[in-house]
Each structure stands twice: as structure tokens, then as C-alpha cells.
GROMACS .gro file of C-alpha atoms in nm:
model
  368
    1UNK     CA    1  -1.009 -12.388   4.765
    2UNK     CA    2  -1.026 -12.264   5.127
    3UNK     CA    3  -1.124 -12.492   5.422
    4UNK     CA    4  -1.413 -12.325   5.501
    5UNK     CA    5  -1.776 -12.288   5.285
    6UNK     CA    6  -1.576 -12.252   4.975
    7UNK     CA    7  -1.413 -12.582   5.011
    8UNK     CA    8  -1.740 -12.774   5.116
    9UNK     CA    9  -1.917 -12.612   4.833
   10UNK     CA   10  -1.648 -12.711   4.538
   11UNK     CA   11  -1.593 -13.030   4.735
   12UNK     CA   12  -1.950 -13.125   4.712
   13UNK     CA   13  -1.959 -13.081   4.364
   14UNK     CA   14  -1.619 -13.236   4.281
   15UNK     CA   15  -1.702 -13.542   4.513
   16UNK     CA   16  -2.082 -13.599   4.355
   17UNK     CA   17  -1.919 -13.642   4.011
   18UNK     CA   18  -1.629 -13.829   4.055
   19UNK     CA   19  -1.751 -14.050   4.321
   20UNK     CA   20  -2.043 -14.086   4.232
   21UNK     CA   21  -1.963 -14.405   4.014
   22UNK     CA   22  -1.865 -14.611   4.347
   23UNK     CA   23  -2.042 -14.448   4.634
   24UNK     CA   24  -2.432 -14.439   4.532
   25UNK     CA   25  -2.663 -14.726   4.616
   26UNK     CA   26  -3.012 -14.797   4.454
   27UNK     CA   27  -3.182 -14.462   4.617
   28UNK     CA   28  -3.006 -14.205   4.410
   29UNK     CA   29  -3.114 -13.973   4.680
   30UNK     CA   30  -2.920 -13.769   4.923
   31UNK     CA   31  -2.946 -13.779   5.317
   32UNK     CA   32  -2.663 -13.623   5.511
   33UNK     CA   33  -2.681 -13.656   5.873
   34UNK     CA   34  -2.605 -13.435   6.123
   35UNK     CA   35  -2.243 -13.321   6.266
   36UNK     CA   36  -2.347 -13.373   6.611
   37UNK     CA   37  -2.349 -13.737   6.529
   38UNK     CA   38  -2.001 -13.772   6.525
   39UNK     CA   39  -1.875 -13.909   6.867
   40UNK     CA   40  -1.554 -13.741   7.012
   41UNK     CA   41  -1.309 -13.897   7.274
   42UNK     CA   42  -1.420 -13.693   7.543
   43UNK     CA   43  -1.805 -13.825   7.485
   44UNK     CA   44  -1.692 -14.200   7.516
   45UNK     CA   45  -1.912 -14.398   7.673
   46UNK     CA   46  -1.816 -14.761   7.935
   47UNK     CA   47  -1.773 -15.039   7.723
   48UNK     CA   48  -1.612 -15.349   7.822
   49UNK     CA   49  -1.258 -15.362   7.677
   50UNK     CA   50  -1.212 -15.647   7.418
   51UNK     CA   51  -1.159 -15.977   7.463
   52UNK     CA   52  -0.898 -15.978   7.186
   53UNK     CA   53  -0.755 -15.656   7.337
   54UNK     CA   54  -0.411 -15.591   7.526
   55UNK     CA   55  -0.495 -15.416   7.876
   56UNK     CA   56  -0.270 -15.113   7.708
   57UNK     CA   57  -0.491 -15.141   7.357
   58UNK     CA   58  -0.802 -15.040   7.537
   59UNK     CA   59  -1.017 -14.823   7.337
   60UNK     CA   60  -0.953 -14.474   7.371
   61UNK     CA   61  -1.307 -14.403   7.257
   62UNK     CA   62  -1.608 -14.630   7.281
   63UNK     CA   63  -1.909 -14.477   7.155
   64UNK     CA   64  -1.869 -14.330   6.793
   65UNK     CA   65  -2.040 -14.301   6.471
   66UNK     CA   66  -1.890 -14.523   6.180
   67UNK     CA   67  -2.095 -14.342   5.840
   68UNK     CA   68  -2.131 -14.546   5.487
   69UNK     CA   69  -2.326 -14.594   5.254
   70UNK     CA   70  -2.672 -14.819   5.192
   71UNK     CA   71  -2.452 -15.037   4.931
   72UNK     CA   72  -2.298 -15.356   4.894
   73UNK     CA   73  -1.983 -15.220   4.689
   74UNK     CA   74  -1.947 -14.966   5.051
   75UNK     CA   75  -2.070 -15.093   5.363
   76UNK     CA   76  -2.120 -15.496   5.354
   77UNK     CA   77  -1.910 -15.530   5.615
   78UNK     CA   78  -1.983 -15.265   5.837
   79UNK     CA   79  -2.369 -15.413   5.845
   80UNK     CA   80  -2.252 -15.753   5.925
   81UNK     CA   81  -1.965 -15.586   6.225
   82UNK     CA   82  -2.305 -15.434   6.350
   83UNK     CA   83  -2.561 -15.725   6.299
   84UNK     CA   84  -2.319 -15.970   6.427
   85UNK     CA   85  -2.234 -15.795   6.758
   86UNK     CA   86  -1.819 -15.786   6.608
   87UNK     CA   87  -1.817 -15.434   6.726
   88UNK     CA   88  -1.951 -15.485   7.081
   89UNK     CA   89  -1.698 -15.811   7.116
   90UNK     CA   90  -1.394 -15.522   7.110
   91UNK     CA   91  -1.565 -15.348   7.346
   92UNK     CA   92  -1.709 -15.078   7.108
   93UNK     CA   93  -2.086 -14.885   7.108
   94UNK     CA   94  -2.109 -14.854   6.735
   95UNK     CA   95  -2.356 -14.618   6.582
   96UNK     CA   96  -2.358 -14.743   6.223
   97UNK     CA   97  -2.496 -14.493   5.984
   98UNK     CA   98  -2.587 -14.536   5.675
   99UNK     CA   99  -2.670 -14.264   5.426
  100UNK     CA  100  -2.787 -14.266   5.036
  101UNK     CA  101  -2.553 -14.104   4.906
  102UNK     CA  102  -2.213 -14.179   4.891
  103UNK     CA  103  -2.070 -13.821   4.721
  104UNK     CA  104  -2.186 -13.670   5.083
  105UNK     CA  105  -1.935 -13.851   5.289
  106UNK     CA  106  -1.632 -13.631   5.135
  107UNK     CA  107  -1.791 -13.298   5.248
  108UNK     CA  108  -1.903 -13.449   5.594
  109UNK     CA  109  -1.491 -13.517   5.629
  110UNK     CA  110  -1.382 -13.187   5.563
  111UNK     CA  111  -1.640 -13.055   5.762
  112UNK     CA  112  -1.542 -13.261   6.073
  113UNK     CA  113  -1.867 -13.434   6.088
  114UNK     CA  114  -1.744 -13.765   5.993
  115UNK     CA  115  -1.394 -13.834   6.145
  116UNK     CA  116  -1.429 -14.189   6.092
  117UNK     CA  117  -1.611 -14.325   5.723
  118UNK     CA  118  -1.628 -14.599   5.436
  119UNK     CA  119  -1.647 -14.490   5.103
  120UNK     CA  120  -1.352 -14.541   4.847
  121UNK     CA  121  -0.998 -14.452   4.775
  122UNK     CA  122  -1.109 -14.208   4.507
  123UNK     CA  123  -1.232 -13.964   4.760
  124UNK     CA  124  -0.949 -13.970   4.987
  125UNK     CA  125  -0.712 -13.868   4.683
  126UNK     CA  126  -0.931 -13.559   4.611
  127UNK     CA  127  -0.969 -13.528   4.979
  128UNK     CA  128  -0.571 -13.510   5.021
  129UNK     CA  129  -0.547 -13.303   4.669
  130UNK     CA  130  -0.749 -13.007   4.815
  131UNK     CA  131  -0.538 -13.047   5.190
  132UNK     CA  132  -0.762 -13.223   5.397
  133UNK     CA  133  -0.600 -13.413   5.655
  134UNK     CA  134  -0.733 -13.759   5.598
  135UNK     CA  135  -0.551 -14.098   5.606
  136UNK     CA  136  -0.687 -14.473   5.473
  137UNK     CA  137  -0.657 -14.704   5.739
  138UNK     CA  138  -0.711 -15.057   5.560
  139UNK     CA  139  -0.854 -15.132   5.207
  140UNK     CA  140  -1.212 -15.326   5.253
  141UNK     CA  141  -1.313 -15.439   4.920
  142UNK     CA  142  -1.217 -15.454   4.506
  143UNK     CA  143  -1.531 -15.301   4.389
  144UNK     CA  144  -1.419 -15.229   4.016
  145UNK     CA  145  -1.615 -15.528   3.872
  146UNK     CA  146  -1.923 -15.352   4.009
  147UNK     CA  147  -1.843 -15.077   3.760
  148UNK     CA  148  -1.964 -15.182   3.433
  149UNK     CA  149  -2.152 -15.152   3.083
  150UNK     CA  150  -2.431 -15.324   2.975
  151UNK     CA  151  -2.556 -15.334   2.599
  152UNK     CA  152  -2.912 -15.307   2.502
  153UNK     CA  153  -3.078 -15.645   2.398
  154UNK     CA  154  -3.072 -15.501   2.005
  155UNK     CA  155  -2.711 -15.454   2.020
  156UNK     CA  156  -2.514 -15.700   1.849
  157UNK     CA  157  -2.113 -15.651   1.840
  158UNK     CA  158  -1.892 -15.886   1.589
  159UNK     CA  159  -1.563 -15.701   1.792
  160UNK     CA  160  -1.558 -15.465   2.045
  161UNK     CA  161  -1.460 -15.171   1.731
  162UNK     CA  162  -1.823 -15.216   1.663
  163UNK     CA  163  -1.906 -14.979   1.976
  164UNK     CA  164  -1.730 -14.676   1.756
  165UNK     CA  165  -2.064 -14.452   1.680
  166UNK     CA  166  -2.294 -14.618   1.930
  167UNK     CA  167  -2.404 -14.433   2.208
  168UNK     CA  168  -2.328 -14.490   2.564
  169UNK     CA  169  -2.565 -14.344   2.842
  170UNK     CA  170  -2.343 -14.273   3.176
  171UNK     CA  171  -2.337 -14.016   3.426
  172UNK     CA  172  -2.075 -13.738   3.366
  173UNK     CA  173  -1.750 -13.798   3.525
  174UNK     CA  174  -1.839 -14.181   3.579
  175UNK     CA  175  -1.527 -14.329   3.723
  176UNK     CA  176  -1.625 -14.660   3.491
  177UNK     CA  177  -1.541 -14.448   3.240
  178UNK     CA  178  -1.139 -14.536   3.297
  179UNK     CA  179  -1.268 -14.922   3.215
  180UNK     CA  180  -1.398 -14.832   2.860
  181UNK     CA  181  -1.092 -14.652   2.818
  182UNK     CA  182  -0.827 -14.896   2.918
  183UNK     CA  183  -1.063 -15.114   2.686
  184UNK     CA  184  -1.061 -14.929   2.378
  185UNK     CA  185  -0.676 -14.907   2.399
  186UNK     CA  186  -0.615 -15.261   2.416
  187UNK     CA  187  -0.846 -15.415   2.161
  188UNK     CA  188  -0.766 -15.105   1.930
  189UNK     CA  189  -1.129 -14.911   1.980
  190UNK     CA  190  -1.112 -14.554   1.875
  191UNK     CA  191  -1.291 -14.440   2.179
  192UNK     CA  192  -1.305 -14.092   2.044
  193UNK     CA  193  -1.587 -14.226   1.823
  194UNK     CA  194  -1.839 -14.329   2.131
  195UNK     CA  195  -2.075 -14.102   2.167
  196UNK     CA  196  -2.164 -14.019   2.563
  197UNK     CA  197  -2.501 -13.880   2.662
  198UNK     CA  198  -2.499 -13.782   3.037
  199UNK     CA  199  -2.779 -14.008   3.222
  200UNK     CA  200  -2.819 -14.077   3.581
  201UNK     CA  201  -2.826 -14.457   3.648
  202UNK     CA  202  -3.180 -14.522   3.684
  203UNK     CA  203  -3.236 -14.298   3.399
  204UNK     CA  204  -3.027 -14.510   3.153
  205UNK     CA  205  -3.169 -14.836   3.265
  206UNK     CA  206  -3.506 -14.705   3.151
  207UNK     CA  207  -3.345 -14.600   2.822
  208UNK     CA  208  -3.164 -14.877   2.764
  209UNK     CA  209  -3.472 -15.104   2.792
  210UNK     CA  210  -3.659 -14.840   2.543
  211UNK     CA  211  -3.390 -14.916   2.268
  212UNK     CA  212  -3.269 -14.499   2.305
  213UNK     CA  213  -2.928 -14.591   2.361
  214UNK     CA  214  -2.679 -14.867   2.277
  215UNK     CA  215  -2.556 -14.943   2.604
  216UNK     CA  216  -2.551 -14.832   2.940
  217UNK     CA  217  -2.230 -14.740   3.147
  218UNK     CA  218  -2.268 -14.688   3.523
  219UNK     CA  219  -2.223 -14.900   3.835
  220UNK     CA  220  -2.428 -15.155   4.078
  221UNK     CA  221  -2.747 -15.172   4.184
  222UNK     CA  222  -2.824 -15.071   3.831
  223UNK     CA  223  -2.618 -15.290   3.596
  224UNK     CA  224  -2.797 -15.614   3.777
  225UNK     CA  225  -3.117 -15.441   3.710
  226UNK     CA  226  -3.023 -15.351   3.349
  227UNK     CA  227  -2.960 -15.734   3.267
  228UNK     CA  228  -3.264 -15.811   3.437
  229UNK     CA  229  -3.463 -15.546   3.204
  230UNK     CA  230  -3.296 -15.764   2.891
  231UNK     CA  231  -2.967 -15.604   2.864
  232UNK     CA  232  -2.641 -15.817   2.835
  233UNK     CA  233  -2.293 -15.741   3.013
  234UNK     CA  234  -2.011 -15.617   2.792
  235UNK     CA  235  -1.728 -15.532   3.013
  236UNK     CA  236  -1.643 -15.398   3.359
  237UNK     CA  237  -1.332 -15.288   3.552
  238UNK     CA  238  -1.218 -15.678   3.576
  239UNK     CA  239  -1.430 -15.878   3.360
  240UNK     CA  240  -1.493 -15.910   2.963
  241UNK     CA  241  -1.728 -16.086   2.744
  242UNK     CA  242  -1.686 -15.928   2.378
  243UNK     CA  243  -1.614 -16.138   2.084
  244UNK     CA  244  -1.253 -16.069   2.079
  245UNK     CA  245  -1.210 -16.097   2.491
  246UNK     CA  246  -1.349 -16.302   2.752
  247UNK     CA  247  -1.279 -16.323   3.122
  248UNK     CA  248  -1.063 -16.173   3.335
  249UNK     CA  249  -0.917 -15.815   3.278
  250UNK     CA  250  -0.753 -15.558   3.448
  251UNK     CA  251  -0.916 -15.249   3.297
  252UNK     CA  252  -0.994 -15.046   3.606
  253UNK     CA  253  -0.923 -15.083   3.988
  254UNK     CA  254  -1.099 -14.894   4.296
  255UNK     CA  255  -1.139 -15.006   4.661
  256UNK     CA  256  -1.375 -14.948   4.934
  257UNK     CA  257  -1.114 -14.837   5.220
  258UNK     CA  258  -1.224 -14.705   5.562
  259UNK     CA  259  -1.068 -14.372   5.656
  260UNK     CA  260  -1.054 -14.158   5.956
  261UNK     CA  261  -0.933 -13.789   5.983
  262UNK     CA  262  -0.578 -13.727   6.086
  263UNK     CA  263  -0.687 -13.572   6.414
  264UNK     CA  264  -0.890 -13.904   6.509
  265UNK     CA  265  -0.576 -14.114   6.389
  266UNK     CA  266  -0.364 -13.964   6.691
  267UNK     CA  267  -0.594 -13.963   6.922
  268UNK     CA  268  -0.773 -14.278   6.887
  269UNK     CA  269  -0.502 -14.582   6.736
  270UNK     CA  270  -0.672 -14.842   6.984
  271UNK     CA  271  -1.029 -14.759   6.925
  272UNK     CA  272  -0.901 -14.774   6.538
  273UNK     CA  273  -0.742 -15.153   6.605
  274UNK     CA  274  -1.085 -15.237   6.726
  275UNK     CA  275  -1.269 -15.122   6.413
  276UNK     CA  276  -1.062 -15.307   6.217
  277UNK     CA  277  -1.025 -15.643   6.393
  278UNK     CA  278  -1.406 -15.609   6.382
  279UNK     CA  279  -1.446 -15.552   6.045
  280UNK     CA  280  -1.143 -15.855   5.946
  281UNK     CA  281  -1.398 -16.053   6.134
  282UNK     CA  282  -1.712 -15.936   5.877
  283UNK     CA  283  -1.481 -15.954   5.609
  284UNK     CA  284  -1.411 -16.351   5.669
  285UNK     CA  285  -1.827 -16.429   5.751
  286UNK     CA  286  -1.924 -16.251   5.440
  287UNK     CA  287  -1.642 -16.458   5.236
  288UNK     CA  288  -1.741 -16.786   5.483
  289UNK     CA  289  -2.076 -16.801   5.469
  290UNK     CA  290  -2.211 -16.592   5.187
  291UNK     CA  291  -2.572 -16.743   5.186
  292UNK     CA  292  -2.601 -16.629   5.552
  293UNK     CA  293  -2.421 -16.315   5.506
  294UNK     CA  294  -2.659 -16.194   5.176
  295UNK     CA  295  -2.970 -16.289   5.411
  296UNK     CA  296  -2.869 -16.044   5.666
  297UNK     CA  297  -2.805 -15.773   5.403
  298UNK     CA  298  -3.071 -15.798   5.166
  299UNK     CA  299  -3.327 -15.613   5.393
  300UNK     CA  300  -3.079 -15.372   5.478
  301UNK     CA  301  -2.987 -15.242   5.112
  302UNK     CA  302  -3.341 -15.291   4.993
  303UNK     CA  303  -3.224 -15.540   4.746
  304UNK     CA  304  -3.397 -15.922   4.675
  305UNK     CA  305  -3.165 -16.181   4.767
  306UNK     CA  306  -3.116 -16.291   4.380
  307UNK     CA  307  -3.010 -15.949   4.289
  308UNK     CA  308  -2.782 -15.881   4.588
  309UNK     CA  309  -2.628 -16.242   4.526
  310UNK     CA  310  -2.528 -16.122   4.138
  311UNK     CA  311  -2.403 -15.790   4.303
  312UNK     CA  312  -2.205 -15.940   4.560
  313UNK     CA  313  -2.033 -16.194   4.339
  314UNK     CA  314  -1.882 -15.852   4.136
  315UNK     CA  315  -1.698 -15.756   4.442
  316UNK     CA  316  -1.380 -15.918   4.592
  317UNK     CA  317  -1.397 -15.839   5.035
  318UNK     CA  318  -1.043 -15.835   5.137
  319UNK     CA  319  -0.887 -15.622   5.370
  320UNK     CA  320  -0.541 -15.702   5.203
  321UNK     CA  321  -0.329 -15.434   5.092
  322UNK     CA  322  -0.228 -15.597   4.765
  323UNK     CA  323  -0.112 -15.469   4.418
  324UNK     CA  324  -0.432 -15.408   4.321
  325UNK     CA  325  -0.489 -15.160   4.578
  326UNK     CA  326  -0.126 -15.000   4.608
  327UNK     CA  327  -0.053 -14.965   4.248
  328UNK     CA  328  -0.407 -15.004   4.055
  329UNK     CA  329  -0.612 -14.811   4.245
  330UNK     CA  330  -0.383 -14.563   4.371
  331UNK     CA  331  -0.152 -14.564   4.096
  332UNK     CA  332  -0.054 -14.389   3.822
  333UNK     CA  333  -0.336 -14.433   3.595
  334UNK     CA  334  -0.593 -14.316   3.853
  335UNK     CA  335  -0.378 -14.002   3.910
  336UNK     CA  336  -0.365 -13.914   3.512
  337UNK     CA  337  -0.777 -13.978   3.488
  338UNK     CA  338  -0.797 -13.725   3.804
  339UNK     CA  339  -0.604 -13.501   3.661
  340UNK     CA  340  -0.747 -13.488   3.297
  341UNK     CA  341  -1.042 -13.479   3.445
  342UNK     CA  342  -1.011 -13.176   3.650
  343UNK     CA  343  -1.050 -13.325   3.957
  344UNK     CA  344  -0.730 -13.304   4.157
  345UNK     CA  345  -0.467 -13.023   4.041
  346UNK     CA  346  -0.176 -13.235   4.171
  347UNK     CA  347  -0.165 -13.597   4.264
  348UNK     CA  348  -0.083 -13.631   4.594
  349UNK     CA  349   0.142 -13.871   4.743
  350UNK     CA  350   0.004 -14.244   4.846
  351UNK     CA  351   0.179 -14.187   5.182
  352UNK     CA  352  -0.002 -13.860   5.249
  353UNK     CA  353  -0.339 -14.017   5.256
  354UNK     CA  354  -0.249 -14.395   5.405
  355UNK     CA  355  -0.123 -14.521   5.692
  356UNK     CA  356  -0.115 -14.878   5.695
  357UNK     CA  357   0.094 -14.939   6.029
  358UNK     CA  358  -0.258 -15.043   6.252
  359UNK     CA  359  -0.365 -15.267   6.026
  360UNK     CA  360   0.011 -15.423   6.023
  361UNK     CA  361  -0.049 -15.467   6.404
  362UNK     CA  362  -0.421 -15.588   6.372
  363UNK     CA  363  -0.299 -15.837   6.108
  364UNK     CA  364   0.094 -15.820   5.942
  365UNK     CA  365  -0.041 -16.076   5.628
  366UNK     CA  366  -0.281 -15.807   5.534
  367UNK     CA  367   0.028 -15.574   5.455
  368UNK     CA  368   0.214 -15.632   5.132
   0.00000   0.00000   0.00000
């Protein structure tokens, strides 16, 4: 890969497959916005410094462009930083822009049309893989018990061996793919004996409901609506419920994180510091007052409040760097699905694509 067309165009396709599993919300379909959104330094507008700023942490840059994604797994907080007014408290003039799909926000970086994003840590490794000078500034949420599968209302499993010859509909290079997996090695499921048919989301729902397939495989919106079309959960990244295991697992991990380019990272640690005391602030509402919080972002994700209320309670919103996020999501077993997969031709280095240190200084507890 080159950084120019070549790159966007293999990037595109790499990021739509891999990422697609944690970065699409319930329109499957794809609006990319345009370059000249992206705010540089020199284009900062006057904004009051923040109240909770130094007189030497002043934002280097006040007006700017934060893109995610229209999903609850993605951009919860960034909705409520905007809604709330906890971006114009530190003195910021926050465009927040939302697009459809997720995938889009790794080309958009390596173009330079998104210097400063939320989508999840998968991206940034393929990001760094293929030399693009990007950096995760603070974890935002545990979103792997939004990855799940769902059985069909006619399935009916004595163990969890009983999946061996049913067939799965999931979208090809589903990241909840590492949950079945990790599943199948633990309760002793040859896994080489699921059969995978390659269905989009909304595609399988429909499928699932006509008794085609055994079970669905794919992510939120669409496992909430699955359950609601008569389907019943089996497993996801964190949680079980098959004869032989119930409750809490640890069979997949992937964060939200928000990242900025390297080049932004230099030039703009205060203006950073402000995003992120914003966002701690959005983080604690949504965990505070989660009634309130699912009222503001219902209309905004085009969700009913009883759907985003099951969809919400899948994710965990913390900001803190634990072991989930150091060593699950960016650890070894994320690396060796990347790699099998194609996807990355090295693993790169945690400390190539994270930098941790202004979160430390927005918040030392948050850093493990």
C-alpha cells in the first residue's frame, strides 16, 4: 500500500470488512462528508477558554469537526458533549458529525479529512499496520457485548456442540466472529463444522425470522431487533446463555476509543485535554442518569427508547484504560485474528498507535 489512491482504495475495502462489525449503526448506508470539514489550527475561531482550563492549557484550536458514527456502541457520548453544552464549557465550537457508516472514518484519516474521530481500536491497528500516523487518545466504551448471536425461535440447543452443522448468517469478516471462536474452544465446539453464509445485518434478521438460517451473528441495532422479531440471545463478546454457560464471559473485547492524527496530536495537546474532559463529563451523565441520557439519544440514532435502553445496557462507557482495553482488545488475540484474517501483515506495536499521557493529565485514575 502507498499513501496515496492506492491506500484509500485497499483501505476502504479492508476497513468496511473488518470494521464493519463495530462501526455501522441501523442505516447500513454510507455518507462521507467532505474534507473541507475538517477544522485546522489556523481556522480557529474565539471561544472563551475553559473554566476548568489553566491560562497555559488554552485551546490551541477552537472550532473543529469531531466525526462518528449515528450509533450507540460509537458516539453516545459525543451526542450528549454536544447536547449538553460540555464542549462549549472548555471553551470549544464543536461541529459534531455524524455519518452512517462507520468503515468510512478509516479512509477519511488517511486522507486527512478527519484528524480528529470516534470509531474503535480495530481501525487504528489497521490504520498503524498500513503506516498511517494515528494515535488513540483515551478508550470511550467496552462495546463487545454489543457483538453478538442470536438463534432463530426454532432453534433448540441441549449444549452449545449442538451449533456444529447449523448455519450462521453474518457478514464476512464480522469481528463477532472472534466471540464464536473463543466460544467453541472453551466449551469444546468444533467450530469448523458451522456453516457461515455471508449476510448483511438487516438481511439476516429477515432470514432469521423466515426460519432460513439457524442463527444470526452480527452486532447492534440488529441483534435487539432480531429478539424482538422472536429470536433468542446465545452468546456475545461478554455474555452467555447456553445450556452449559451462563453469564459473564470474556470471549471477545473491542473499545470505542477517540483518535486524532499524529500531526493534530503535536499541534493541538490543549484543544485535545478539552475534548476529553468534555467527553469524561458525558461519560459520567450517560452512566448517572441513564433515563435522561437515552431520552436525548433516542431521536438522534433513530432508535425507540425501549430498544436503545436494551442496546445501551450491552455497552460498558468508561474512559478507563483498564485490562480489558490494554490487553483484550489490543492484545494478542486481536493481533492473531488480524493477521489470519488478512487484515494487517504485521501487528503493530500498542505504543505506536496510543498515547495515553493527556488523558493521564485530564484524569491520572483513568490510566492503569
Amino acid at each position: 500500500m502507498t499513501f496515496k489512491s492506492v491506500l484509500l482504495l485497499s483501505l476502504t475495502l479492508i476497513l468496511t470488512t473488518v470494521l464493519a462489525a463495530c462501526g455501522k449503526s441501523n442505516n447500513e448506508a454510507s455518507s462521507s462528508p467532505s474534507a473541507s470539514m475538517a477544522e485546522s489550527p489556523s481556522a480557529s475561531a474565539s471561544a472563551s477558554p475553559s473554566a476548568s482550563a489553566a491560562p497555559s492549557e488554552v485551546p490551541e484550536t477552537t472550532k473543529l469537526t469531531l466525526v462518528g458514527v449515528r450509533d450507540a456502541q460509537i458516539s453516545s457520548q459525543q451526542i450528549i458533549a454536544d447536547k449538553l453544552g460540555y464542549f462549549k464549557d472548555e471553551g470549544l465550537d464543536v461541529t459534531s458529525q455524524l455519518i452512517e457508516s462507520g468503515p468510512d472514518i478509516g479512509p477519511m484519516v488517511s486522507g486527512g479529512s478527519a484528524p480528529i474521530s470516534i470509531q474503535t481500536n480495530f481501525m487504528d491497528i489497521i490504520l498503524k499496520s498500513n503506516g498511517i500516523g494515528v494515535k488513540i487518545v483515551a478508550p470511550l466504551a467496552q462495546i463487545a457485548g454489543t457483538q453478538a448471536v442470536v438463534g432463530s425461535k426454532d432453534l433448540v440447543l441441549n449444549s452449545a456442540k449442538d451449533l456444529e452443522g447449523k448455519t450462521i448468517g453474518i457478514p464476512s469478516g464480522a469481528d463477532v466472529k472472534i466471540a464464536i471462536d473463543n466460544m467453541a474452544k472453551e466449551l469444546g465446539v468444533d467450530a469448523s463444522k458451522i456453516k457461515y453464509v455471508n449476510l448483511a445485518p438487516s438481511d439476516a434478521v429477515v432470514a432469521l425470522q423466515k426460519g432460513d438460517i439457524d442463527a444470526m451473528a452480527a452486532w447492534e441495532p440488529f441483534i435487539t431487533k432480531a429478539i424482538q422479531a422472536g429470536g433468542h440471545f446465545l452468546l456475545s463478546g461478554t455474555k452467555a446463555d447456553l445450556p452449559e454457560k451462563k453469564g459473564d464471559v470474556n470471549w471477545m473485547s473491542v473499545h470505542t476509543t477517540i483518535q486524532v492524527t499524529d500531526k493534530y496530536l503535536s499541534e493541538n495537546p490543549n484543544t485535545i485535554k478539552a475534548i476529553l474532559r468534555a467527553l469524561k463529563k458525558a461519560t459520567d451523565y450517560i452512566n448517572d442518569n441513564r433515563t435522561e441520557a437515552i431520552k436525548i439519544l433516542a431521536p438522534e440514532l433513530h432508535l425507540s427508547e425501549a430498544e436503545l435502553t436494551e442496546i445501551m445496557g450491552r455497552n460498558v462507557y468508561s474512559m478507563s484504560a483498564d485490562e480489558t482495553f490494554l490487553n483484550g482488545s489490543n492484545g494478542k488475540g486481536v493481533m492473531d485474528y488480524l493477521l489470519a484474517t488478512g487484515n494487517i501483515k504485521t501487528a503493530p506495536d500498542a505504543a505506536s498507535y496510543q498515547d495515553l499521557s493527556l488523558l493521564k493529565e485530564v484524569d491520572p485514575s483513568l490510566v492503569k
